[in-house]
PDB file of C-alpha atoms in Angstrom:
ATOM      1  CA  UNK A   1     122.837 110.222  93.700  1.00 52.00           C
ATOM      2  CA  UNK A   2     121.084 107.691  95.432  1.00 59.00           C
ATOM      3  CA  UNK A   3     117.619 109.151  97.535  1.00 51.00           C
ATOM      4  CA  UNK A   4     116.028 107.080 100.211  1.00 53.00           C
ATOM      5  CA  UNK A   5     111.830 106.341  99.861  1.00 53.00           C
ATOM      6  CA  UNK A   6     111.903 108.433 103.102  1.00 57.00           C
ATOM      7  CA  UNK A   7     113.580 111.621 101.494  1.00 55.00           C
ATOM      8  CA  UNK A   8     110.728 111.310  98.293  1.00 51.00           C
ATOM      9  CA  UNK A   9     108.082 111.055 101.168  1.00 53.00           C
ATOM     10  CA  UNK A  10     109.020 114.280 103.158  1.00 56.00           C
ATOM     11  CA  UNK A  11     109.165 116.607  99.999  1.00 56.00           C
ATOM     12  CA  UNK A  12     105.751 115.321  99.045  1.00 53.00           C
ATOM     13  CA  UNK A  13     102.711 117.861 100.524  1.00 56.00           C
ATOM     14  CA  UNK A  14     101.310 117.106 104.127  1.00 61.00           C
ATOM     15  CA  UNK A  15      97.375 115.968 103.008  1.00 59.00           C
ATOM     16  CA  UNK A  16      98.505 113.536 100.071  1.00 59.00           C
ATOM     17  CA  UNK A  17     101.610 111.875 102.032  1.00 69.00           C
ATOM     18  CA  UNK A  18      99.026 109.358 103.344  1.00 81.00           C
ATOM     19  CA  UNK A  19      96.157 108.325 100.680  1.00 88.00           C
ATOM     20  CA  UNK A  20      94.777 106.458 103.408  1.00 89.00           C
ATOM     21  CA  UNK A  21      90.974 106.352 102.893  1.00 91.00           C
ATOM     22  CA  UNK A  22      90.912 109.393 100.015  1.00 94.00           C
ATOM     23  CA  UNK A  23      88.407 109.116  97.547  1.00 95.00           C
ATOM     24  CA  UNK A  24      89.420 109.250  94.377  1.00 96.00           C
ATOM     25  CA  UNK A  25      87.395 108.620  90.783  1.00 95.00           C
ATOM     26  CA  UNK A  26      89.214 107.672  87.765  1.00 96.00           C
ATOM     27  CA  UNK A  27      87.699 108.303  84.235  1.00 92.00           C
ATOM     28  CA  UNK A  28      89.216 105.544  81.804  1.00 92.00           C
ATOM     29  CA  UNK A  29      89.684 103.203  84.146  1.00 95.00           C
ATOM     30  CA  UNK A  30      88.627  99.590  82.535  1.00 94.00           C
ATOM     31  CA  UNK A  31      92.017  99.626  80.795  1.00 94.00           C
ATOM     32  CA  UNK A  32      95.724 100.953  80.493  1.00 93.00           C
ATOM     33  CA  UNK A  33      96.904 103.584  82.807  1.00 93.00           C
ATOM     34  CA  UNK A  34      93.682 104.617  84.111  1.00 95.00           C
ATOM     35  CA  UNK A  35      93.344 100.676  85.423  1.00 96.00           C
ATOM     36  CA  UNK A  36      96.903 100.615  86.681  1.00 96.00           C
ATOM     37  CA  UNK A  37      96.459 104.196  88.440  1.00 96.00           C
ATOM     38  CA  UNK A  38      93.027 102.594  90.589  1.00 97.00           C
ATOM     39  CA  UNK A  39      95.117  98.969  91.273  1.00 96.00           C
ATOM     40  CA  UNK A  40      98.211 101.497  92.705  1.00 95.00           C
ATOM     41  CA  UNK A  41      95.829 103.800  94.343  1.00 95.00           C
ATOM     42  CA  UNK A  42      93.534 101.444  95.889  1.00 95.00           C
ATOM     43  CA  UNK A  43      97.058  99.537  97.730  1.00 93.00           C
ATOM     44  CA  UNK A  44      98.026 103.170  98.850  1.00 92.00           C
ATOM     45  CA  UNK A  45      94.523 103.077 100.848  1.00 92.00           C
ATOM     46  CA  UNK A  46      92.590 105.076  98.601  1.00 94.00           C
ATOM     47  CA  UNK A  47      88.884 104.144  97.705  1.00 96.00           C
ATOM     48  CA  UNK A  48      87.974 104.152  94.035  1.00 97.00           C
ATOM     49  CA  UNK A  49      85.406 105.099  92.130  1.00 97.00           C
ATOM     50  CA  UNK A  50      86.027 103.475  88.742  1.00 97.00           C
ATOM     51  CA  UNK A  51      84.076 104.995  85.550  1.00 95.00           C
ATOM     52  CA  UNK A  52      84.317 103.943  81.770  1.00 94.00           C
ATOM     53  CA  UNK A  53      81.850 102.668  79.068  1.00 92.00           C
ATOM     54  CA  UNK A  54      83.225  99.400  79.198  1.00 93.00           C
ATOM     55  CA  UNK A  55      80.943  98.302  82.408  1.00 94.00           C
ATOM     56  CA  UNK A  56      81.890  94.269  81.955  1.00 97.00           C
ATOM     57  CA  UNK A  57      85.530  95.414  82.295  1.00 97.00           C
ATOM     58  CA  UNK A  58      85.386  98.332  85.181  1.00 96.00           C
ATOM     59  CA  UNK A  59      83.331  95.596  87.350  1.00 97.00           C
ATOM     60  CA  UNK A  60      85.915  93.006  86.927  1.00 97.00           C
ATOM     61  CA  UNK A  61      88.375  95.294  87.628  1.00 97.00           C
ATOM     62  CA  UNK A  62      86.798  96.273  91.155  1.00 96.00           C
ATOM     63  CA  UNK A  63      85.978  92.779  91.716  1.00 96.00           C
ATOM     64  CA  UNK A  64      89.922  92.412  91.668  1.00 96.00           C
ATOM     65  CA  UNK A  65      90.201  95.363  93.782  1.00 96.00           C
ATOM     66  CA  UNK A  66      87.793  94.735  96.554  1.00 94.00           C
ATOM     67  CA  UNK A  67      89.404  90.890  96.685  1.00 93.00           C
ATOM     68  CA  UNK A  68      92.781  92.488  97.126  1.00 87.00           C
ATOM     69  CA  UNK A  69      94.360  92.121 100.382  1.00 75.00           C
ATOM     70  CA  UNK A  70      95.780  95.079 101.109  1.00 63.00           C
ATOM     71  CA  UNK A  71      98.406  95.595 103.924  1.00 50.00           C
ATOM     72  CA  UNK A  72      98.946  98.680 106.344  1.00 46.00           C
ATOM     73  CA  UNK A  73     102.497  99.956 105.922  1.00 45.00           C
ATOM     74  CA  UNK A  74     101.743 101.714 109.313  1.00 45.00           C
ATOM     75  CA  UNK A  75     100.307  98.474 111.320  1.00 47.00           C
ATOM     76  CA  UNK A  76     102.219  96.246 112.506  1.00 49.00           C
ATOM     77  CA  UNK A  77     104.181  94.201 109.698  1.00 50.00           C
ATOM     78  CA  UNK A  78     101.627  91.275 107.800  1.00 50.00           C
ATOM     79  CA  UNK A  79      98.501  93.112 109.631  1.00 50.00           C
ATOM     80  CA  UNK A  80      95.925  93.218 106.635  1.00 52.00           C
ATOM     81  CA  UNK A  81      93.475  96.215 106.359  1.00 51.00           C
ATOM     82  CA  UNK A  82      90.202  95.524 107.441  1.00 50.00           C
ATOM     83  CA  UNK A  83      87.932  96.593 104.919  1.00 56.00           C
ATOM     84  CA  UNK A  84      84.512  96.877 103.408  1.00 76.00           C
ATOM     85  CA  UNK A  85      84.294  97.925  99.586  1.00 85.00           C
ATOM     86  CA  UNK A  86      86.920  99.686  98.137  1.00 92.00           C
ATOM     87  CA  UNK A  87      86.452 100.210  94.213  1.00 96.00           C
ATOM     88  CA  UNK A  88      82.780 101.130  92.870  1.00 96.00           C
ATOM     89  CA  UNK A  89      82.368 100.817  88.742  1.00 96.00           C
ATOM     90  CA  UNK A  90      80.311 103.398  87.347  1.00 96.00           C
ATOM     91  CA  UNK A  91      79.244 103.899  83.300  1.00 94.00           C
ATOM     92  CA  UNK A  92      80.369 106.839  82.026  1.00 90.00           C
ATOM     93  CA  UNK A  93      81.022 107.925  78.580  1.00 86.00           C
ATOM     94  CA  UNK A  94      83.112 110.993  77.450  1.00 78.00           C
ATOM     95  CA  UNK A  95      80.581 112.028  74.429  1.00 75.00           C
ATOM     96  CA  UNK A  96      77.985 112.292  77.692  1.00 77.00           C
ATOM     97  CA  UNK A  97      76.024 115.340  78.448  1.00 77.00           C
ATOM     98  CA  UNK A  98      75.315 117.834  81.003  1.00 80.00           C
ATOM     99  CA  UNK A  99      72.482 115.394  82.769  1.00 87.00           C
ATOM    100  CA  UNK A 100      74.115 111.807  82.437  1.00 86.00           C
ATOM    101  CA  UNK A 101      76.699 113.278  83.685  1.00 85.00           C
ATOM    102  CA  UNK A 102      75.552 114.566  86.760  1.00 88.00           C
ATOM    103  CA  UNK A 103      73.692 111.472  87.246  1.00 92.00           C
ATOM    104  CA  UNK A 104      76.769 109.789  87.152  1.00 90.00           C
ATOM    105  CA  UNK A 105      78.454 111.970  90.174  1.00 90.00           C
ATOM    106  CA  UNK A 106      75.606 111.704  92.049  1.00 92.00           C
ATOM    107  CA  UNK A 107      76.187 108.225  92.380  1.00 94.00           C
ATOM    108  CA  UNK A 108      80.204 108.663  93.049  1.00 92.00           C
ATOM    109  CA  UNK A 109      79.234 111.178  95.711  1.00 92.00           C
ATOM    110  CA  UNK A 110      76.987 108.558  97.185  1.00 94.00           C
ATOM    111  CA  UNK A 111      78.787 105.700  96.590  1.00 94.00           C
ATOM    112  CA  UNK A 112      81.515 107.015  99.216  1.00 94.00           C
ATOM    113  CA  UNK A 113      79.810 110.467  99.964  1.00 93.00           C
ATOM    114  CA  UNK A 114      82.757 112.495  99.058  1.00 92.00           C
ATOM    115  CA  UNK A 115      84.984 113.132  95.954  1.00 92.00           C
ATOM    116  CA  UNK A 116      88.488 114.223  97.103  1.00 92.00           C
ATOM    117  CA  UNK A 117      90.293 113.947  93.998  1.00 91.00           C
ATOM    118  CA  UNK A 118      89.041 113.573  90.225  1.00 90.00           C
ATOM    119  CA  UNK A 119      91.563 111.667  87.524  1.00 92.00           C
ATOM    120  CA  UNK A 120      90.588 112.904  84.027  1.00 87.00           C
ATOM    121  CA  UNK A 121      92.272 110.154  81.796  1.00 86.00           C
ATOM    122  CA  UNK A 122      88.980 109.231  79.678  1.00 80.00           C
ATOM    123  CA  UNK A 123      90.570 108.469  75.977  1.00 71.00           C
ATOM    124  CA  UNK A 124      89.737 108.028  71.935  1.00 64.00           C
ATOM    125  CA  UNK A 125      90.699 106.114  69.940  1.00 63.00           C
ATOM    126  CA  UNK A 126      89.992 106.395  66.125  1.00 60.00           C
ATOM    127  CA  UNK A 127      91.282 108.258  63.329  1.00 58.00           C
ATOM    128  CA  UNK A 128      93.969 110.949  64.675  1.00 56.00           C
ATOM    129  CA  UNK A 129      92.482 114.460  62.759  1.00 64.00           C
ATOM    130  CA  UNK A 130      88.977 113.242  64.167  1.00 61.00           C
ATOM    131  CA  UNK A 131      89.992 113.107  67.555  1.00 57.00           C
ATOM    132  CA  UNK A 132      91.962 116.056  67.225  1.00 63.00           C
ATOM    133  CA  UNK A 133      88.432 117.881  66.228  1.00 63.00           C
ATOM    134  CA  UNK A 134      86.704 115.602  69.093  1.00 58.00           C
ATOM    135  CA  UNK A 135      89.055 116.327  71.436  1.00 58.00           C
ATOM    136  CA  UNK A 136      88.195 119.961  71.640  1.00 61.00           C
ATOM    137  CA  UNK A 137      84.842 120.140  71.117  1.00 59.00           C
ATOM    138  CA  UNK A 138      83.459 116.810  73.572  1.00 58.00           C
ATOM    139  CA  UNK A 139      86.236 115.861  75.464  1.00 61.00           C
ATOM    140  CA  UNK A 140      86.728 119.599  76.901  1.00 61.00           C
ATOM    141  CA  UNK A 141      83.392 119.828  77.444  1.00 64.00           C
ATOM    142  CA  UNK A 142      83.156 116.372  79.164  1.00 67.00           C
ATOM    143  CA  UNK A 143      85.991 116.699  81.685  1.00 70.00           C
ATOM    144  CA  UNK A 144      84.611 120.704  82.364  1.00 71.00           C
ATOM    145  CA  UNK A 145      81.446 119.557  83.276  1.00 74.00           C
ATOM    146  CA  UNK A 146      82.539 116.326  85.543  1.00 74.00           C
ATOM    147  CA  UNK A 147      84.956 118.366  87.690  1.00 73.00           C
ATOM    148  CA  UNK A 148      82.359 121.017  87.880  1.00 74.00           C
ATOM    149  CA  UNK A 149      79.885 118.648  89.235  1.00 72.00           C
ATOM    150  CA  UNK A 150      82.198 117.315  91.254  1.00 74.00           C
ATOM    151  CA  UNK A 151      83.565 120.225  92.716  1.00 68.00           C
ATOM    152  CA  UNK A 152      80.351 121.543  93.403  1.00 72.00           C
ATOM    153  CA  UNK A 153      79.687 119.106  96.238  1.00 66.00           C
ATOM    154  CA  UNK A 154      82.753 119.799  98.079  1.00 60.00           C
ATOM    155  CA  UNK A 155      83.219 122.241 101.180  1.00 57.00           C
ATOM    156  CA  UNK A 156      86.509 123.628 101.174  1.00 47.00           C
TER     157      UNK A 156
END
């Protein structure tokens, strides 16, 4: 069965068919997927707010971003986006705490002055029975706390 871009469009929910201009930050993002998801997102329109500990890497990577010439699928065909910045790099480590943190999303929030969607995908690496014990007892803690802050910011 063969199904059109079209068809995957129109069974995906009204307010995230176009990610034209959303906000979104990404925890992990210097490397692997969390990089990859802010390149894709920022040429779907989003703006990014990029956050790792690696700052030399997250600032490269929104160099790239905010060179990129993105086009409008919606303009007319070739017409590039005008644009000012779109990617923001912001230190951020997961074994952070309660006030570093917030620090931290006070700067997304007024980096862009809104948050509309948070990408959790901070990682470990390191011996795998540490980071199971790690992973429960920081990393929980650590993404808790950012959406929290996050969240608390936005009028629904």
């Amino acid at each position: 069965m063969v199904v059109s871009t079209q068809e995957i469009a129109t069974s995906v929910s009204k307010p995230w068919l176009d990610l034209r201009g959303k906000i979104v930050m990404v925890t992990g993002a210097s490397s692997g997927i969390g990089r990859e998801l802010c390149i894709d997102l920022a040429k779907a329109g989003c703006k990014i707010i990029a956050a790792a500990r690696r700052t030399k890497k997250l600032k490269a990577l929104c160099h790239e971003i905010n060179n990129m010439e993105i086009f409008n699928i919606h303009a007319n065909e070739g017409e590039a986006i005008t644009h000012d910045v779109l990617a923001v790099a912001l230190e951020l480590d997961i074994s952070a705490k309660g006030p570093a943190i917030e620090a931290v999303v006070q700067k997304a929030w007024a980096a862009f002055g809104c948050i509309h969607a948070l990408i959790n995908n901070a990682g470990f690496r390191g011996n795998f029975k540490f980071f199971l014990f790690f992973s429960l007892c920081v990393g929980l803690n650590f993404c808790i706390s950012l959406r929290n802050l996050c969240l608390s910011k936005t009028n629904f």
